[in-house]
Tab-separated table of C-alpha atoms and ligand atoms in Angstrom:
chain	number	residue	atom	x	y	z
A	1183	MET	CA	-29.026	160.189	-95.040
A	1184	ARG	CA	-25.743	161.814	-96.043
A	1185	VAL	CA	-25.045	165.385	-95.004
A	1186	ILE	CA	-22.722	167.724	-96.907
A	1187	VAL	CA	-21.946	170.969	-95.092
A	1188	CYS	CA	-20.853	173.771	-97.414
A	1189	GLU	CA	-19.233	177.025	-96.355
A	1190	ASN	CA	-21.899	179.235	-97.913
A	1191	TYR	CA	-24.852	179.475	-100.313
A	1192	GLU	CA	-22.642	179.700	-103.424
A	1193	GLU	CA	-20.782	176.508	-102.560
A	1194	MET	CA	-24.047	174.710	-101.742
A	1195	SER	CA	-25.458	175.775	-105.110
A	1196	LYS	CA	-22.376	174.578	-106.998
A	1197	VAL	CA	-22.261	171.222	-105.220
A	1198	ALA	CA	-25.951	170.660	-106.015
A	1199	ALA	CA	-25.561	171.767	-109.655
A	1200	ASN	CA	-22.615	169.405	-110.101
A	1201	MET	CA	-24.737	166.527	-108.828
A	1202	VAL	CA	-27.541	167.362	-111.262
A	1203	ALA	CA	-25.037	167.636	-114.117
A	1204	GLY	CA	-23.472	164.319	-113.051
A	1205	GLN	CA	-26.898	162.684	-113.048
A	1206	LEU	CA	-27.474	163.955	-116.611
A	1207	LEU	CA	-24.076	162.643	-117.659
A	1208	LEU	CA	-24.751	159.196	-116.191
A	1209	LYS	CA	-28.279	159.063	-117.610
A	1210	PRO	CA	-29.019	161.723	-120.255
A	1211	GLU	CA	-32.730	160.825	-120.287
A	1212	SER	CA	-33.030	161.384	-116.520
A	1213	VAL	CA	-36.333	162.394	-114.988
A	1214	LEU	CA	-35.667	165.357	-112.693
A	1215	GLY	CA	-37.975	166.441	-109.886
A	1216	LEU	CA	-37.600	170.199	-109.443
A	1217	ALA	CA	-38.344	172.739	-106.730
A	1218	THR	CA	-38.960	176.473	-106.757
A	1219	GLY	CA	-38.442	179.010	-103.948
A	1220	SER	CA	-35.325	181.016	-103.195
A	1221	THR	CA	-33.069	178.120	-102.165
A	1222	PRO	CA	-32.455	176.478	-105.589
A	1223	ILE	CA	-32.013	179.750	-107.523
A	1224	GLY	CA	-28.192	179.637	-107.214
A	1225	MET	CA	-28.173	175.998	-108.336
A	1226	TYR	CA	-30.264	176.895	-111.392
A	1227	GLU	CA	-27.913	179.798	-112.188
A	1228	GLU	CA	-24.965	177.433	-112.069
A	1229	LEU	CA	-26.795	174.871	-114.233
A	1230	VAL	CA	-27.524	177.566	-116.823
A	1231	ARG	CA	-23.818	178.420	-116.881
A	1232	MET	CA	-22.865	174.747	-117.148
A	1233	ASN	CA	-25.405	174.189	-119.929
A	1234	LYS	CA	-23.902	177.054	-121.952
A	1235	ALA	CA	-20.411	175.677	-121.309
A	1236	GLY	CA	-21.471	172.215	-122.496
A	1237	GLU	CA	-21.151	170.754	-118.995
A	1238	ALA	CA	-24.827	169.972	-118.362
A	1239	ASP	CA	-27.059	168.662	-121.131
A	1240	PHE	CA	-30.840	168.741	-120.689
A	1241	SER	CA	-31.669	167.735	-124.270
A	1242	LYS	CA	-33.030	164.318	-123.299
A	1243	ALA	CA	-34.119	165.114	-119.732
A	1244	LYS	CA	-37.683	165.274	-118.465
A	1245	SER	CA	-38.792	167.329	-115.498
A	1246	PHE	CA	-41.620	167.329	-113.000
A	1247	ASN	CA	-42.053	170.251	-110.639
A	1248	LEU	CA	-43.167	169.640	-107.098
A	1249	ASP	CA	-45.979	172.125	-106.953
A	1250	GLU	CA	-47.942	175.088	-108.279
A	1251	TYR	CA	-50.187	177.637	-106.592
A	1252	TYR	CA	-53.920	177.176	-107.082
A	1253	PRO	CA	-55.487	178.942	-108.767
A	1254	LEU	CA	-52.734	180.667	-110.739
A	1255	ALA	CA	-52.306	180.740	-114.519
A	1256	PRO	CA	-48.905	179.759	-115.967
A	1257	ASP	CA	-48.361	183.268	-117.343
A	1258	ASN	CA	-48.968	184.896	-113.958
A	1259	ASP	CA	-45.565	186.187	-112.877
A	1260	GLN	CA	-46.061	184.717	-109.388
A	1261	SER	CA	-46.702	181.221	-110.724
A	1262	TYR	CA	-44.149	178.463	-110.450
A	1263	HIS	CA	-44.448	177.973	-114.231
A	1264	TYR	CA	-43.201	181.535	-114.624
A	1265	PHE	CA	-40.460	181.042	-112.022
A	1266	MET	CA	-39.115	177.932	-113.732
A	1267	ASN	CA	-39.084	179.566	-117.168
A	1268	GLU	CA	-37.340	182.586	-115.750
A	1269	HIS	CA	-34.662	180.693	-113.808
A	1270	LEU	CA	-34.075	177.570	-115.878
A	1271	PHE	CA	-36.266	176.364	-118.715
A	1272	SER	CA	-35.900	179.334	-121.079
A	1273	LYS	CA	-32.128	179.312	-120.534
A	1274	VAL	CA	-31.172	175.641	-121.043
A	1275	ASN	CA	-31.736	173.078	-123.791
A	1276	ILE	CA	-34.632	171.201	-122.184
A	1277	LYS	CA	-37.453	170.421	-124.626
A	1278	PRO	CA	-40.726	172.197	-123.732
A	1279	GLU	CA	-42.661	168.954	-124.261
A	1280	ASN	CA	-40.536	167.287	-121.568
A	1281	ILE	CA	-41.480	169.841	-118.894
A	1282	ASN	CA	-44.259	169.027	-116.427
A	1283	ILE	CA	-45.716	171.339	-113.778
A	1284	PRO	CA	-49.110	170.867	-112.111
A	1285	ASP	CA	-51.749	172.983	-113.855
A	1286	GLY	CA	-52.873	175.712	-111.473
A	1287	THR	CA	-55.860	176.479	-113.702
A	1288	ALA	CA	-57.246	172.914	-113.830
A	1289	LYS	CA	-61.036	172.869	-113.479
A	1290	ASP	CA	-61.082	169.177	-112.606
A	1291	VAL	CA	-58.456	169.130	-109.875
A	1292	GLN	CA	-58.660	165.418	-109.173
A	1293	ALA	CA	-58.200	164.592	-112.875
A	1294	GLU	CA	-55.133	166.870	-113.004
A	1295	CYS	CA	-53.635	165.240	-109.892
A	1296	ASP	CA	-54.283	161.723	-111.237
A	1297	SER	CA	-52.833	162.630	-114.617
A	1298	TYR	CA	-49.727	164.125	-112.966
A	1299	GLU	CA	-49.087	160.877	-111.098
A	1300	GLN	CA	-49.660	158.879	-114.301
A	1301	ARG	CA	-47.220	161.055	-116.224
A	1302	ILE	CA	-44.544	160.519	-113.545
A	1303	ALA	CA	-45.121	156.769	-113.700
A	1304	GLN	CA	-45.090	156.714	-117.517
A	1305	ALA	CA	-41.774	158.595	-117.497
A	1306	GLY	CA	-40.376	155.751	-115.399
A	1307	GLY	CA	-40.392	157.563	-112.040
A	1308	ILE	CA	-38.163	160.367	-110.814
A	1309	ASP	CA	-34.416	159.719	-110.913
A	1310	LEU	CA	-33.281	162.780	-108.988
A	1311	GLN	CA	-35.549	164.939	-106.848
A	1312	ILE	CA	-34.465	168.421	-105.726
A	1313	LEU	CA	-36.107	169.681	-102.545
A	1314	GLY	CA	-36.047	172.784	-100.407
A	1315	ILE	CA	-37.546	172.833	-96.923
A	1316	GLY	CA	-40.111	175.180	-95.382
A	1317	ASN	CA	-39.512	176.894	-92.043
A	1318	ASN	CA	-42.226	174.565	-90.778
A	1319	GLY	CA	-40.534	171.457	-92.188
A	1320	HIS	CA	-42.722	171.132	-95.296
A	1321	ILE	CA	-41.436	169.603	-98.529
A	1322	GLY	CA	-43.311	170.459	-101.687
A	1323	PHE	CA	-46.448	171.857	-100.103
A	1324	ASN	CA	-46.876	168.874	-97.799
A	1325	GLU	CA	-47.620	170.920	-94.723
A	1326	PRO	CA	-47.299	169.591	-91.145
A	1327	GLU	CA	-50.500	167.705	-90.366
A	1328	GLU	CA	-51.651	164.734	-88.390
A	1329	ALA	CA	-51.936	162.717	-91.593
A	1330	LEU	CA	-49.995	163.413	-94.789
A	1331	HIS	CA	-51.165	162.741	-98.339
A	1332	SER	CA	-49.276	160.214	-100.371
A	1333	ARG	CA	-50.029	161.414	-103.894
A	1334	THR	CA	-50.451	164.672	-105.836
A	1335	HIS	CA	-53.306	166.657	-104.315
A	1336	LEU	CA	-54.789	170.088	-103.688
A	1337	THR	CA	-53.784	171.440	-100.299
A	1338	ASP	CA	-54.455	174.448	-98.092
A	1339	LEU	CA	-51.326	176.424	-97.271
A	1340	THR	CA	-50.650	177.003	-93.583
A	1341	GLU	CA	-50.413	180.519	-92.147
A	1342	ASP	CA	-46.629	179.945	-91.706
A	1343	THR	CA	-46.206	179.235	-95.390
A	1344	ILE	CA	-48.411	182.143	-96.494
A	1345	GLU	CA	-46.329	184.399	-94.249
A	1346	ALA	CA	-43.008	182.994	-95.502
A	1347	ASN	CA	-43.998	183.276	-99.176
A	1348	ALA	CA	-45.531	186.754	-98.869
A	1349	ARG	CA	-42.036	188.117	-99.642
A	1350	PHE	CA	-42.515	187.115	-103.280
A	1351	PHE	CA	-45.858	188.970	-103.585
A	1352	ALA	CA	-46.886	192.632	-103.436
A	1353	SER	CA	-48.827	191.890	-100.252
A	1354	ARG	CA	-49.716	188.971	-98.000
A	1355	ASP	CA	-53.292	189.097	-99.282
A	1356	GLU	CA	-52.122	188.190	-102.770
A	1357	VAL	CA	-50.550	184.868	-101.737
A	1358	PRO	CA	-52.821	182.078	-102.996
A	1359	ARG	CA	-54.274	180.044	-100.142
A	1360	GLN	CA	-54.038	176.717	-101.938
A	1361	ALA	CA	-51.621	174.758	-104.103
A	1362	LEU	CA	-51.337	171.538	-106.074
A	1363	THR	CA	-48.441	169.494	-104.757
A	1364	MET	CA	-46.838	166.133	-105.189
A	1365	GLY	CA	-47.526	163.966	-102.146
A	1366	MET	CA	-45.117	162.233	-99.800
A	1367	ALA	CA	-45.115	158.965	-101.762
A	1368	SER	CA	-44.623	160.843	-105.042
A	1369	ILE	CA	-41.492	162.407	-103.497
A	1370	MET	CA	-40.269	159.328	-101.640
A	1371	GLY	CA	-40.555	157.322	-104.862
A	1372	ALA	CA	-37.611	159.259	-106.332
A	1373	ARG	CA	-34.470	157.140	-106.667
A	1374	LYS	CA	-32.233	159.872	-105.291
A	1375	ILE	CA	-33.141	163.015	-103.362
A	1376	LEU	CA	-31.108	166.192	-102.806
A	1377	LEU	CA	-32.439	168.362	-99.989
A	1378	LEU	CA	-30.997	171.891	-100.157
A	1379	ILE	CA	-31.010	173.940	-96.985
A	1380	SER	CA	-29.616	177.444	-96.611
A	1381	GLY	CA	-29.580	180.181	-93.978
A	1382	LYS	CA	-29.811	180.476	-90.226
A	1383	GLY	CA	-33.610	180.575	-90.411
A	1384	LYS	CA	-33.647	176.945	-91.589
A	1385	HIS	CA	-31.623	175.644	-88.643
A	1386	ALA	CA	-34.670	174.425	-86.708
A	1387	PRO	CA	-36.206	172.314	-89.499
A	1388	LEU	CA	-32.736	170.974	-90.424
A	1389	LYS	CA	-32.104	169.986	-86.817
A	1390	ALA	CA	-35.488	168.260	-86.681
A	1391	VAL	CA	-34.671	166.269	-89.824
A	1392	LEU	CA	-31.185	165.331	-88.603
A	1393	SER	CA	-32.554	164.188	-85.244
A	1394	GLY	CA	-33.649	161.073	-87.123
A	1395	LYS	CA	-37.099	161.133	-85.496
A	1396	ILE	CA	-39.974	160.715	-87.897
A	1397	THR	CA	-43.102	162.783	-87.447
A	1398	THR	CA	-45.814	164.144	-89.724
A	1399	SER	CA	-45.412	167.465	-87.907
A	1400	VAL	CA	-42.086	167.771	-89.796
A	1401	PRO	CA	-42.878	166.253	-93.203
A	1402	ALA	CA	-39.195	166.395	-94.256
A	1403	SER	CA	-38.369	164.031	-91.376
A	1404	LEU	CA	-39.867	161.209	-93.461
A	1405	LEU	CA	-36.793	161.506	-95.683
A	1406	ASN	CA	-35.025	159.528	-92.968
A	1407	LEU	CA	-36.902	156.526	-94.415
A	1408	HIS	CA	-35.513	157.131	-97.908
A	1409	ALA	CA	-32.557	155.008	-99.016
A	1410	ASP	CA	-30.632	157.672	-100.925
A	1411	THR	CA	-31.105	161.192	-99.631
A	1412	VAL	CA	-28.292	163.735	-99.532
A	1413	VAL	CA	-28.738	166.904	-97.489
A	1414	ILE	CA	-26.663	169.791	-98.851
A	1415	THR	CA	-26.606	172.609	-96.335
A	1416	ASP	CA	-24.622	175.756	-95.787
A	1417	ARG	CA	-22.884	176.349	-92.478
A	1418	ALA	CA	-25.412	179.016	-91.460
A	1419	ALA	CA	-28.285	176.534	-91.534
A	1420	TYR	CA	-26.187	173.733	-90.067
A	1421	GLU	CA	-24.865	175.691	-87.094
A	1422	GLY	CA	-27.802	178.054	-86.600
B	1882	LIG	C1	-41.036	174.880	-103.742
B	1882	LIG	C2	-41.413	174.040	-102.613
B	1882	LIG	C3	-41.231	174.470	-101.198
B	1882	LIG	C4	-39.921	175.226	-100.943
B	1882	LIG	C5	-39.842	175.662	-99.486
B	1882	LIG	C6	-38.611	176.493	-99.213
B	1882	LIG	O1	-41.335	174.243	-104.962
B	1882	LIG	O2	-41.904	172.983	-102.848
B	1882	LIG	O3	-41.285	173.341	-100.368
B	1882	LIG	O4	-38.842	174.405	-101.262
B	1882	LIG	O5	-40.976	176.413	-99.155
B	1882	LIG	O6	-38.691	177.692	-99.909
B	1882	LIG	P1	-37.468	178.704	-99.949
B	1882	LIG	O7	-36.405	178.030	-100.721
B	1882	LIG	O8	-38.021	179.914	-100.684
B	1882	LIG	O9	-37.106	178.996	-98.533
């Protein structure tokens, strides 16, 4: 695991955006694994700028998002579909048919999860996976548990996560209690992973990951088993 410590959020976002753009330059038809949440917003802003400047080309890229609240419709402004359109998809030259996000309205949840895994496999697997980390060490919505799921599944959100994500909703009661998420093997199958970590509040999970110890109570710690993970952190998260 390589660690890049940036001075601040802006630098972290630029370093990450440059890596995504570099990936697209090396392999224009790259399959990108994407995250939502506040951490990657600066990276998406920079990618939008680079796309307009001709420095990042999404025209042949495919994308798979990590997760989506359940049940939430794509046009709900709290959905991750909405978030991605707002921050990236509507502003760069990615083709709508190349965008994949778990369907938060699926009636047959198992069929949706199976189909999501099949679509990732048919695309040839994920080349570059972007991750954020939860205060509780989750990645995607793989919450700390005694046993983690390997593949895309429906999961209950922990109280920690509901609390942390309440800031995006009018009230805590409105935060969905469940989500569809890629599993640990879906994530670990990516050829390269960028884990973005920002802010003092993320010092504890970062420290747990960098300790090198692997435990399902910090799902991100499993990234220590991945052959090509780069942690990009700002100094606030690194030093605490
Ligand atoms: C988002 C996701 C989550 C977030 C994590 C951190 O798609 O899968 O794991 O990356 O909850 O969220 P922020 O960046 O809002 O602190």
